[in-house]
Short mmCIF file of C-alpha atoms in Angstrom, two decimals:
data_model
loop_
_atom_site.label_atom_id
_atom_site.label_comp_id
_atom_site.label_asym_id
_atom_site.label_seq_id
_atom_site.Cartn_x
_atom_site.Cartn_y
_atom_site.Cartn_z
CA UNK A 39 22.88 -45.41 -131.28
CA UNK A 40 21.94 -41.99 -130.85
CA UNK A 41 21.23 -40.21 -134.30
CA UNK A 42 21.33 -36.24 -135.20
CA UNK A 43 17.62 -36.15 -134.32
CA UNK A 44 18.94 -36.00 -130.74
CA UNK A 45 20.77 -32.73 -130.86
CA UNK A 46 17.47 -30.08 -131.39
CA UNK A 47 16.09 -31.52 -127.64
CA UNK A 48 19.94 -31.08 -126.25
CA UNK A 49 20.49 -27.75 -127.89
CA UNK A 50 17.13 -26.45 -126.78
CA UNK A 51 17.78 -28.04 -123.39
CA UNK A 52 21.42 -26.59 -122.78
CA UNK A 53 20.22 -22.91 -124.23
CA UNK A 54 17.14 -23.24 -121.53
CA UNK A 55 19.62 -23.75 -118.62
CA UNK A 56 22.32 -20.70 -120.12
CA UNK A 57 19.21 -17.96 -120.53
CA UNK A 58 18.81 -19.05 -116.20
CA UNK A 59 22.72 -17.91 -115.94
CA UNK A 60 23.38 -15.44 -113.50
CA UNK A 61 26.25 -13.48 -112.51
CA UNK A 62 26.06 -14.40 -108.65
CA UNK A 63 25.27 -17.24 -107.28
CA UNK A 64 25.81 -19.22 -104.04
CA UNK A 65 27.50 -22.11 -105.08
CA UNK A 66 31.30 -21.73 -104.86
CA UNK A 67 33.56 -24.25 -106.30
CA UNK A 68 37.52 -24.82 -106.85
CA UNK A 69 38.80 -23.01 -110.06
CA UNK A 70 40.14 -25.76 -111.64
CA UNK A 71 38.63 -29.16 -112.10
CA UNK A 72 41.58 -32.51 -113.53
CA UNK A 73 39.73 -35.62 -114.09
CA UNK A 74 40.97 -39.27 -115.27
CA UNK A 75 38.46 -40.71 -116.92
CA UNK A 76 37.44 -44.13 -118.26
CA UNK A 77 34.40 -45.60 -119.75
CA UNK A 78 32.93 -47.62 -123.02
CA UNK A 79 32.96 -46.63 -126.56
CA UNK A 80 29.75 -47.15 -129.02
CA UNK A 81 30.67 -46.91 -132.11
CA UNK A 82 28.26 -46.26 -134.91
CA UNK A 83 27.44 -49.32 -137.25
CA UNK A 84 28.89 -47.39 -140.01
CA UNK A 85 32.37 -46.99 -138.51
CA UNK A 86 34.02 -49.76 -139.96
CA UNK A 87 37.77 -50.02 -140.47
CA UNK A 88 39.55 -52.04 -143.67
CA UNK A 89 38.50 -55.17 -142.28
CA UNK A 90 34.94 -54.75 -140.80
CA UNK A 91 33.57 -52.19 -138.32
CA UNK A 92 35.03 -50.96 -135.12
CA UNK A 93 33.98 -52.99 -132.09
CA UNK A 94 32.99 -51.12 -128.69
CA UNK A 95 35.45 -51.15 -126.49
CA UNK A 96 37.40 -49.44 -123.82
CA UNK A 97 37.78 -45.68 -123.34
CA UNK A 98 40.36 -43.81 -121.49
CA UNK A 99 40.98 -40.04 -121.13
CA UNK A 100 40.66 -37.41 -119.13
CA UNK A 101 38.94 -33.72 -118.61
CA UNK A 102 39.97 -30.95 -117.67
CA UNK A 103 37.52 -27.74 -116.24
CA UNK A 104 38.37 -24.07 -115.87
CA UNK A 105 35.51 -22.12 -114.13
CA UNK A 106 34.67 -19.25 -115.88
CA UNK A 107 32.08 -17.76 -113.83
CA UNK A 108 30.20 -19.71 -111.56
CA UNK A 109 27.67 -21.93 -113.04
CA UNK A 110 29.57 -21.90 -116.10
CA UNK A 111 32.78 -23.91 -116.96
CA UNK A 112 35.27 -23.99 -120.19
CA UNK A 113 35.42 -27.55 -120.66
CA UNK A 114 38.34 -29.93 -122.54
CA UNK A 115 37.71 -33.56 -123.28
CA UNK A 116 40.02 -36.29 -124.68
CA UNK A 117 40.18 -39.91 -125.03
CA UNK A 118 41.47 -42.76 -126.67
CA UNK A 119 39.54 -46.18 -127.57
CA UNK A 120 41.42 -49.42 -129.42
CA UNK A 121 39.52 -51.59 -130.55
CA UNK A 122 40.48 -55.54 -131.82
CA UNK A 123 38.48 -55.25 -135.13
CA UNK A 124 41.38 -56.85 -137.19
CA UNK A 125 44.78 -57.27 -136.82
CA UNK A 126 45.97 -53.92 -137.32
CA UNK A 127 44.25 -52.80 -133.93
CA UNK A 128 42.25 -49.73 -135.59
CA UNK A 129 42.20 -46.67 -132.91
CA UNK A 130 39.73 -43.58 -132.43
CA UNK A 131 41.09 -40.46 -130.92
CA UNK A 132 38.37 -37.67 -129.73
CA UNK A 133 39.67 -34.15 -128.54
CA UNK A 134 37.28 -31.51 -128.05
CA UNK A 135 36.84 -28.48 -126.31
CA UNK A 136 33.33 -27.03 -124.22
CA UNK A 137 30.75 -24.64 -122.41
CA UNK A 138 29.37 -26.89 -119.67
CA UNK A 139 26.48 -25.46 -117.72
CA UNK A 140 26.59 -26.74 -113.77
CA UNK A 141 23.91 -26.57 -111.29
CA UNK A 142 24.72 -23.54 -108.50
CA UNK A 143 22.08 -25.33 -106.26
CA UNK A 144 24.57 -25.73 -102.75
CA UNK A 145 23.96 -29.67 -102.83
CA UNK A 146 26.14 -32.98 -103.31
CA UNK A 147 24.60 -34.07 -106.53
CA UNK A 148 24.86 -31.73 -109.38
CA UNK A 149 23.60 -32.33 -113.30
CA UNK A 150 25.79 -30.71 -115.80
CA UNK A 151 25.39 -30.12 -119.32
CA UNK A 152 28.11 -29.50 -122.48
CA UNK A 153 28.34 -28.34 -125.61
CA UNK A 154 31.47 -27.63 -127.92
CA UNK A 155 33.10 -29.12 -130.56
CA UNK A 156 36.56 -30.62 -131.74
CA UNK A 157 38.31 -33.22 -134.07
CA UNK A 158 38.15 -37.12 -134.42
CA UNK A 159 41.24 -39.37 -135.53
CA UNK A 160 40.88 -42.89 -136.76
CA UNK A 161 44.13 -45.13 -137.20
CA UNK A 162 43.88 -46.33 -140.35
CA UNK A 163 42.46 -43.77 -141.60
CA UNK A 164 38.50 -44.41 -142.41
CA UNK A 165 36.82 -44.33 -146.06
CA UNK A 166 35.09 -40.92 -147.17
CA UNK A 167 36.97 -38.42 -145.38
CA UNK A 168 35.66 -38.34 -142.12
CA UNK A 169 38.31 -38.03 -139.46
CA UNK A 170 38.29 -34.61 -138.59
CA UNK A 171 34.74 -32.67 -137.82
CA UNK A 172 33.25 -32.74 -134.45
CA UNK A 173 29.90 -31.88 -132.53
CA UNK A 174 29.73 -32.99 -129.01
CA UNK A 175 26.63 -32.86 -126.43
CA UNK A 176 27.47 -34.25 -122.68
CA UNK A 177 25.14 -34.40 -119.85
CA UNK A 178 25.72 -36.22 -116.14
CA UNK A 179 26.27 -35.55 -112.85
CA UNK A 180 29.06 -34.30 -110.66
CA UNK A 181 29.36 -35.87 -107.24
CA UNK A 182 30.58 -34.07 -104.29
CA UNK A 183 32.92 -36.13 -101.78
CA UNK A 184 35.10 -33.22 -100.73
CA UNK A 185 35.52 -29.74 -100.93
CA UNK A 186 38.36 -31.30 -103.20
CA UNK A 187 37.45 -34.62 -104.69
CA UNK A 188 34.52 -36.04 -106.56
CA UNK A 189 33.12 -37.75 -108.95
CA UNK A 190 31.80 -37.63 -112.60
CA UNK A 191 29.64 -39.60 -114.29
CA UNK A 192 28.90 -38.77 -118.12
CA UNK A 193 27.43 -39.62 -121.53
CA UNK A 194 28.79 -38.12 -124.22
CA UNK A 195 27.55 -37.86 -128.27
CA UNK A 196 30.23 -37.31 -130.22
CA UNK A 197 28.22 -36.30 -133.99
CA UNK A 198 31.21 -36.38 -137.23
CA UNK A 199 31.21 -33.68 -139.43
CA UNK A 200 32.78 -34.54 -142.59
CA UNK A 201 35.21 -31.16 -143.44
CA UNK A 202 33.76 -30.92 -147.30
CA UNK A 203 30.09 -31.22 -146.83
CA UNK A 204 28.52 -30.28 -143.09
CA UNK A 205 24.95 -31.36 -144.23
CA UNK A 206 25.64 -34.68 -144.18
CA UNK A 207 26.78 -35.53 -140.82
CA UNK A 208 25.07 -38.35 -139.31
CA UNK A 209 27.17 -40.93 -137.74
CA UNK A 210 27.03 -40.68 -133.67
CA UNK A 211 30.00 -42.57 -131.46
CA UNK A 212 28.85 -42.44 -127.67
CA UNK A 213 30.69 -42.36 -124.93
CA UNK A 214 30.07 -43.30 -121.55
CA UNK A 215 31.90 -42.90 -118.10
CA UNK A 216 33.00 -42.13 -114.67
CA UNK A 217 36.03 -39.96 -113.75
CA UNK A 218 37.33 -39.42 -110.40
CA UNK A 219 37.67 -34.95 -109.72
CA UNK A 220 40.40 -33.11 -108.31
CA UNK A 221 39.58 -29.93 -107.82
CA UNK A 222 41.75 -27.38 -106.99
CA UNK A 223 42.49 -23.54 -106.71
CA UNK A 224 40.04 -20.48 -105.89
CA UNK A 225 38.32 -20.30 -102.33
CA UNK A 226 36.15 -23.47 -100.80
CA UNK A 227 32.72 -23.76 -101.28
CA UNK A 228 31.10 -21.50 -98.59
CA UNK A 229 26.86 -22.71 -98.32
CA UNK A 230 24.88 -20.54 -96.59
CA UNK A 231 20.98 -22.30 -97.09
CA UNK A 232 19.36 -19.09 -94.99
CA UNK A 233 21.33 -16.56 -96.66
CA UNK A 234 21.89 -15.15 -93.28
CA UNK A 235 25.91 -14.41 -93.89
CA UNK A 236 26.98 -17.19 -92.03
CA UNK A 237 28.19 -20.39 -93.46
CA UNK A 238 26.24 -23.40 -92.74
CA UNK A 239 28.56 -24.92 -90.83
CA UNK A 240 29.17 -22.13 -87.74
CA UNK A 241 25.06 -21.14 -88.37
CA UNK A 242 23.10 -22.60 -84.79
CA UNK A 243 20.38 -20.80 -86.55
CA UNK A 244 20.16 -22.87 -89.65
CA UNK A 245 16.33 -21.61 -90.80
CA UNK A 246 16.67 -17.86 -90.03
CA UNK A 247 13.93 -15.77 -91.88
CA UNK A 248 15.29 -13.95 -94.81
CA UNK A 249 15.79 -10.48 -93.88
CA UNK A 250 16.73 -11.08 -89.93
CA UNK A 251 19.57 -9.18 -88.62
CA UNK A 252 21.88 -12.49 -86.58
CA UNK A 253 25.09 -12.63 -84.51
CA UNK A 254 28.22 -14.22 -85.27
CA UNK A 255 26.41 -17.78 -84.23
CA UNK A 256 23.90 -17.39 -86.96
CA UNK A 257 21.06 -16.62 -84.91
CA UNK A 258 18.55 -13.99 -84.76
CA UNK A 259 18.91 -10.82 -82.70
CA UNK A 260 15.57 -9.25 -81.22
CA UNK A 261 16.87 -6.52 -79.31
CA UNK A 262 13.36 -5.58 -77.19
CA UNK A 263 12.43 -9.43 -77.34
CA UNK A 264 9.13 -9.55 -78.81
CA UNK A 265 9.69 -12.14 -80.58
CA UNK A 266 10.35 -10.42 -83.58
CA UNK A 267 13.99 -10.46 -84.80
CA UNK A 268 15.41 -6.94 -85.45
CA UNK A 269 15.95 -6.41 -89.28
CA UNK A 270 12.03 -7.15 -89.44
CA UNK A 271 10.67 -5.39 -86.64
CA UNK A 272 9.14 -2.15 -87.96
CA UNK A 273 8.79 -1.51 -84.27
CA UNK A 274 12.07 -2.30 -82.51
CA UNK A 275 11.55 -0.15 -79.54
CA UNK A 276 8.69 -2.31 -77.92
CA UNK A 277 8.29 -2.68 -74.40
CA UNK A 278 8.92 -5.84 -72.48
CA UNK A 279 5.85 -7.89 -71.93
CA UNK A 280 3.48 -6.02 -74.98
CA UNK A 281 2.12 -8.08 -77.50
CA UNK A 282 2.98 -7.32 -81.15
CA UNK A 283 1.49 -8.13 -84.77
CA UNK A 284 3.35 -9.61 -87.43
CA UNK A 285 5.55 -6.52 -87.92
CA UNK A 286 6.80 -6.38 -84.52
CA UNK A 287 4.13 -3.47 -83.46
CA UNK A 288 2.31 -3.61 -80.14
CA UNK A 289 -1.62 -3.93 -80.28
CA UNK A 290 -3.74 -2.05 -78.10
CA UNK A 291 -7.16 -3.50 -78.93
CA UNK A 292 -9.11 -0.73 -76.24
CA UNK A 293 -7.23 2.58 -78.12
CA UNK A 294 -6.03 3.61 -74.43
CA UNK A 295 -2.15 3.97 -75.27
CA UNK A 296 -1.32 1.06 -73.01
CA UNK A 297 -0.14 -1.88 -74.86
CA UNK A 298 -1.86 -5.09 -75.19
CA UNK A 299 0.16 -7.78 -72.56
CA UNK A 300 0.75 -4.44 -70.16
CA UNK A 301 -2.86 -3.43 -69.87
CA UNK A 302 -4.38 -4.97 -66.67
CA UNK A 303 -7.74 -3.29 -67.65
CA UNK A 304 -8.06 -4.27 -71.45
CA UNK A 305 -11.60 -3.83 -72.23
CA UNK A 306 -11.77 -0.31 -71.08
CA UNK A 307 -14.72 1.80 -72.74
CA UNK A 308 -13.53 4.18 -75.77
CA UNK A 309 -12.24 7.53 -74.36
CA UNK A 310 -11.65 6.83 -70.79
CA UNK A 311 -8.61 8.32 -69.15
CA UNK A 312 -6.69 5.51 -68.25
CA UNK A 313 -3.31 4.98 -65.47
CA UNK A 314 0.00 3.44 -66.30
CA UNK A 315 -2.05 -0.01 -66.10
CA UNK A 316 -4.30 1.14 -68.45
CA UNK A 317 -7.13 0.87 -65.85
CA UNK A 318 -9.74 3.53 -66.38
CA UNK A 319 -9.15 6.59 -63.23
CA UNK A 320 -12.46 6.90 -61.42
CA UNK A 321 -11.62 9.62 -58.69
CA UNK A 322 -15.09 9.17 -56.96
CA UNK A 323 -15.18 5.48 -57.00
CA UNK A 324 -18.38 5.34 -58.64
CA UNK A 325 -17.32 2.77 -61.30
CA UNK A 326 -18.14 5.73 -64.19
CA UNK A 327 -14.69 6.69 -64.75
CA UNK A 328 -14.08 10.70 -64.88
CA UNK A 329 -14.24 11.05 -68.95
CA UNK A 330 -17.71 10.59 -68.62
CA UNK A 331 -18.46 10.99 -65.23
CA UNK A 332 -20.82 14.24 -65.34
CA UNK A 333 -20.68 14.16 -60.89
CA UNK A 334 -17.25 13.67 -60.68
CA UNK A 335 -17.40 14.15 -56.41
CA UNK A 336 -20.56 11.92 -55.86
CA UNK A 337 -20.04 10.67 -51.94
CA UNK A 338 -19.08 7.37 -51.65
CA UNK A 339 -22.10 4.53 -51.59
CA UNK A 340 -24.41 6.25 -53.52
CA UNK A 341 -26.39 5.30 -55.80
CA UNK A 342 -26.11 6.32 -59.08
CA UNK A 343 -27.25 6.79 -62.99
CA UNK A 344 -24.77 5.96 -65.84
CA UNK A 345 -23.71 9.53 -66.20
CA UNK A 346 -22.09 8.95 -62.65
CA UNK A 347 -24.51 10.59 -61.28
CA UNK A 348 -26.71 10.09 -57.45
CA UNK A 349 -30.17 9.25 -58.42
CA UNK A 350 -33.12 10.32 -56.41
CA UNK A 351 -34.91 8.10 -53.95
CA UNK A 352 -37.91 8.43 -56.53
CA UNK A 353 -35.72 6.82 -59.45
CA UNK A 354 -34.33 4.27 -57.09
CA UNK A 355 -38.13 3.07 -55.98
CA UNK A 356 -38.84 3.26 -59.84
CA UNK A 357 -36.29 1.08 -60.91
CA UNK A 358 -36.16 -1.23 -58.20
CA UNK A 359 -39.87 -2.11 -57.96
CA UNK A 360 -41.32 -0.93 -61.23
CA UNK A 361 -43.35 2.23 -59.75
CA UNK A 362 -44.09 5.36 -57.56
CA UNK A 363 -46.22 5.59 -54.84
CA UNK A 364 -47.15 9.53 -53.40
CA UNK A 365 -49.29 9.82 -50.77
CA UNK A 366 -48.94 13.62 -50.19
CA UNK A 367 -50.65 15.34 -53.62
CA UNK A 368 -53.49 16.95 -52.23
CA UNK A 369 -56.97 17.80 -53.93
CA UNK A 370 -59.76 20.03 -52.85
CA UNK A 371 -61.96 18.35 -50.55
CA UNK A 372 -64.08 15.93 -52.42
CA UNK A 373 -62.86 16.97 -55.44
CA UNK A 374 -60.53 15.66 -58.31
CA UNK A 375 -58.75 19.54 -58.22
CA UNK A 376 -55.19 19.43 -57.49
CA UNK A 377 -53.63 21.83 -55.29
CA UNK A 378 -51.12 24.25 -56.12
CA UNK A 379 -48.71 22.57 -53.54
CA UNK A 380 -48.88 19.28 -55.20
CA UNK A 381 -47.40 20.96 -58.30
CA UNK A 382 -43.91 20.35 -57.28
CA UNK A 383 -44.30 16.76 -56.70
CA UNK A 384 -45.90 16.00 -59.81
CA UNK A 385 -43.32 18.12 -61.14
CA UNK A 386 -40.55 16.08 -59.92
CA UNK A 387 -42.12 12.89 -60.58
CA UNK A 388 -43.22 14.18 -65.17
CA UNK A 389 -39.16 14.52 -65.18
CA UNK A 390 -38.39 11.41 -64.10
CA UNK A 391 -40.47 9.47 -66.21
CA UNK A 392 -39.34 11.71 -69.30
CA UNK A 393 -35.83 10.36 -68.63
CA UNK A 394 -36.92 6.93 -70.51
CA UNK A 395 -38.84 7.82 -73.71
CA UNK A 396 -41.50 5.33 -74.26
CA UNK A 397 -43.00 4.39 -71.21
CA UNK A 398 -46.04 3.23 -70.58
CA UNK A 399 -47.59 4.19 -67.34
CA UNK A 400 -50.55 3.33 -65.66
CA UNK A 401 -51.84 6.64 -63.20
CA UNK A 402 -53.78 4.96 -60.55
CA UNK A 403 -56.10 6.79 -57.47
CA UNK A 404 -56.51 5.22 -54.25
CA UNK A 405 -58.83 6.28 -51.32
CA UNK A 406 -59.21 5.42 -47.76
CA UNK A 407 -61.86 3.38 -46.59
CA UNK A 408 -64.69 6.13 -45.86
CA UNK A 409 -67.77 6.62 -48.12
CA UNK A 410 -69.22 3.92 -50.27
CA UNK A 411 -67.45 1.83 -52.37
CA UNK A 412 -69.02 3.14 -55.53
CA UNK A 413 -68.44 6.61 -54.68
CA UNK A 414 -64.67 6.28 -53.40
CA UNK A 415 -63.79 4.39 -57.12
CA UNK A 416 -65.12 7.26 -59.26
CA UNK A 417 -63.52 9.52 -57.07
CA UNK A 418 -60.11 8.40 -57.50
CA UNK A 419 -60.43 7.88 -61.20
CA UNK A 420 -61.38 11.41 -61.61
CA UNK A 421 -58.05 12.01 -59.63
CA UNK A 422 -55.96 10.07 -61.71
CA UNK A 423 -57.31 11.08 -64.77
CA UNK A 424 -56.55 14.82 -63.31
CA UNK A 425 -52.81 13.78 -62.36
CA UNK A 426 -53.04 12.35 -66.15
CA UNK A 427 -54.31 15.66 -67.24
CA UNK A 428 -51.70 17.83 -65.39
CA UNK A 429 -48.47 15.67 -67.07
CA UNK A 430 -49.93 15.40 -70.47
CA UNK A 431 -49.75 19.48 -70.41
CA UNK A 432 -47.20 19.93 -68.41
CA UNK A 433 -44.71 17.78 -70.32
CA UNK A 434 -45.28 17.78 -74.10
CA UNK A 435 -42.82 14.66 -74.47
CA UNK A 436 -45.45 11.93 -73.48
CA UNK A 437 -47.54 11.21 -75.98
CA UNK A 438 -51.12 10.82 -74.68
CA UNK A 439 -51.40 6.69 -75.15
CA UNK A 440 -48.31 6.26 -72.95
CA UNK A 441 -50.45 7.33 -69.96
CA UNK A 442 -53.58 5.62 -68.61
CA UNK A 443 -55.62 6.27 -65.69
CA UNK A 444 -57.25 3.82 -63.61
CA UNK A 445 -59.43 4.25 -60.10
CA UNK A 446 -58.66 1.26 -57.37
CA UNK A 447 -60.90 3.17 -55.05
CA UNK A 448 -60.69 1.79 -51.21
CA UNK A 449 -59.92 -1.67 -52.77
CA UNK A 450 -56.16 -1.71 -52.49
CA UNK A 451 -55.59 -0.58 -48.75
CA UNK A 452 -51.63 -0.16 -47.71
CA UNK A 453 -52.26 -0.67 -43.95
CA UNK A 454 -55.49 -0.73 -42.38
CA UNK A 455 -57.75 2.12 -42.41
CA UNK A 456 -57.69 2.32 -38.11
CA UNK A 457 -56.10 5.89 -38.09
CA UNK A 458 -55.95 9.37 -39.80
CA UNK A 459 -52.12 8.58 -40.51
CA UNK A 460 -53.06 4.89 -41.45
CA UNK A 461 -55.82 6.49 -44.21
CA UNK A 462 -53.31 9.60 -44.94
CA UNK A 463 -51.23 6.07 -46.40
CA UNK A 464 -53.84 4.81 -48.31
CA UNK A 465 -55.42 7.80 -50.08
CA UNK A 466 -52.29 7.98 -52.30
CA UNK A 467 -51.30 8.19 -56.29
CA UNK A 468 -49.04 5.27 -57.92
CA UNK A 469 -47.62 5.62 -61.06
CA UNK A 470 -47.26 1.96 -62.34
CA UNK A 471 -44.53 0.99 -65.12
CA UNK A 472 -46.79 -1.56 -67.79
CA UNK A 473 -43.36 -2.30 -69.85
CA UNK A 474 -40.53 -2.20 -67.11
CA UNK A 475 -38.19 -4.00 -68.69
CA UNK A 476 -37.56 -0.47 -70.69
CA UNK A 477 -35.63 0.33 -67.34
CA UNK A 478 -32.75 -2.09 -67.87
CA UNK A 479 -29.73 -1.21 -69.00
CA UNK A 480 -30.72 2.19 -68.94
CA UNK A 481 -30.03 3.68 -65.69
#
């Protein structure tokens, strides 16, 4: 039998589950609860009528449940138990009223727990006064079968408190059973899991994100179809086909102002004027699209640089096979003294090179085949080292180790020396890239 020990863990329990009360909840039940009930008395060993205690025997009653305000229910239990202790057929009457705490959670199996308080009879009367005084604890479960009918299932701990001296309650009957419900009055229970406003039963949307605005069926409008319902979308006015982040917002990973999912072109560069497609305009055709295209009108085929604009035959014989060949400077006769009308060529040529800081070029002097060998390779190293000369002063931005100069003499013969227009080839100037791979990526 259960002693008052029990009571601090069922008091402590039942005033856990009241603090969680709340005033709205999603559980709706009937108002009024009527249940038969029968079960099995256990009386306490000291219960003991004139002839020797009380056996445990049958229990009938009933319950009856008012809702007060949903989890919360005014409770009143009764009951009768005979027993066949003696002859005389000693009886125990319990009537009691309660606060019984039930589960909101929408589900078919609810716990419950009671509390309250009421009297005790025993016929005949028992020794020491004690037929009067109750304290009652109840916990089970209430079993849904219907929106109207159920089932309860129940222990209860009924304590006696003697009327003359409280402290010294201690004897516990216990009580238990199964009652069938019949509840009736107020509206039916309406569940709604999602919380979407539509009952279970009509939702064909039963998971619905919290916070999605649905349709009478329960399921999730998305009024540009993004895939994100409306209620959520911070975005709503998306266009078809654009993808969107978590909030319903289109991405536009290039920063053109054409969506992501729209844009046909979506790796265009930072800052290019793009078209409806979000494909980068390039009037010219020149693949440098006009933000940045500094020759917006170069004619079509032409080579260019990556400002969009035509490079010179000079930079294309540069970049293509890694140096310059000039056979027009002209020096005094027999001399290393360049002419004034070479100027413009070697002109032409110190700006190019100054277009890619940090190369390294070797200046190299070539002659035809007349005079001796010896005297044709200082010749042209004088040459070079005058062509050297002439760009180191003429263009401050090459540092002096960046150009070498070298004399190949009559060694390194284009064509054959068999003409004057064959030699006018071969007494030339080349200006040779030593680290071409500067060039790429660079044009």
């Amino acid at each position: 039998m259960l002693r008052p020990r029990v009571w601090l863990p069922l008091i402590v329990l039942t005033a856990s589950l009241l603090a969680r009360v709340t005033a709205a909840s999603d559980f709706q039940e009937k108002r009024f609860n009527l249940v038969p009930f029968v079960g099995w008395t256990y009386f306490d060993r000291e219960v003991k009528a004139p002839l020797g205690p009380f056996n445990n025997d049958l229990y009938m009653g009933g319950r009856i449940g008012i809702r007060v305000a949903s989890p919360l229910w005014l409770d009143l239990a009764g009951g009768y138990t005979m027993t066949e202790a003696c002859d005389c057929k000693p009886t125990w009457t319990d009537l009691s009223a309660n606060l019984m705490l039930v589960s909101s959670k929408p589900r078919a199996i609810n716990p419950f727990v009671s509390l309250g308080g009421g009297v005790s009879k025993f016929v005949p009367q028992l020794s020491g006064d004690q037929k009067d005084g109750t304290f009652e604890a109840a916990a089970g479960l209430k079993v849904k079968v219907t929106n109207s009918l159920g089932l309860r299932l129940e222990a209860r701990n009924v304590l006696l408190v003697p009327r003359k001296d409280y402290g010294k309650a201690h004897i516990d009957n216990m009580v238990l059973g199964a009652g069938l419900v019949f509840a009736f009055g107020g509206k039916d229970e309406v569940i709604d899991s999602d919380g979407d406003g539509v009952p279970d039963k009509l939702d064909k949307c039963p998971n619905t994100q919290r916070g999605c605005t649905v349709d009478a069926s329960g399921c999730p409008s998305d009024s540009d179809g993004d895939g994100v319902c409306d209620g959520l979308d911070q975005c709503p006015g998306t266009p078809r086909g654009a993808t969107v982040d978590a909030k319903g917002c289109p991405n536009d990973a290039d920063g053109d102002g054409v969506w992501d999912g729209i844009d046909q072109c979506p790796d265009t560069p930072k800052g290019c004027a793009v078209d409806a497609r979000g494909c980068p305009i390039d009037t010219d055709g020149d693949g440098v699209c006009d933000s940045f295209d500094k020759c917006p009108n170069t004619p079509t085929g032409a080579r260019i640089d990556r400002d969009g604009c035509p490079v010179s035959e000079r930079e294309v014989e540069l970049v293509d096979t890694g140096r310059i060949r000039i056979s027009n400077i002209e020096f005094d006769y027999n001399k290393s003294t360049i002419r004034p009308s070479s100027h413009a060529v070697l002109d032409t040529v110190g700006r190019l090179l100054t277009k890619w800081p940090g190369l390294e070029i070797e200046i190299a002097g070539h002659t035809d085949s007349r005079g001796s060998d010896k005297y044709n390779h200082a010749l042209s190293h004088r040459r070079a080292q005058s062509v050297r000369a002439y760009l180191l002063e003429h263009f401050p931005q090459f540092a002096p180790t960046q150009l070498t100069a070298k004399g190949h003499g009559e060694s390194e013969p284009l064509v054959p020396n068999t003409s004057q227009a064959n030699m006018q080839l071969n007494r030339r100037v080349e200006f040779v890239l030593l680290n071409p791979d500067i060039l790429k990526g660079k044009q």
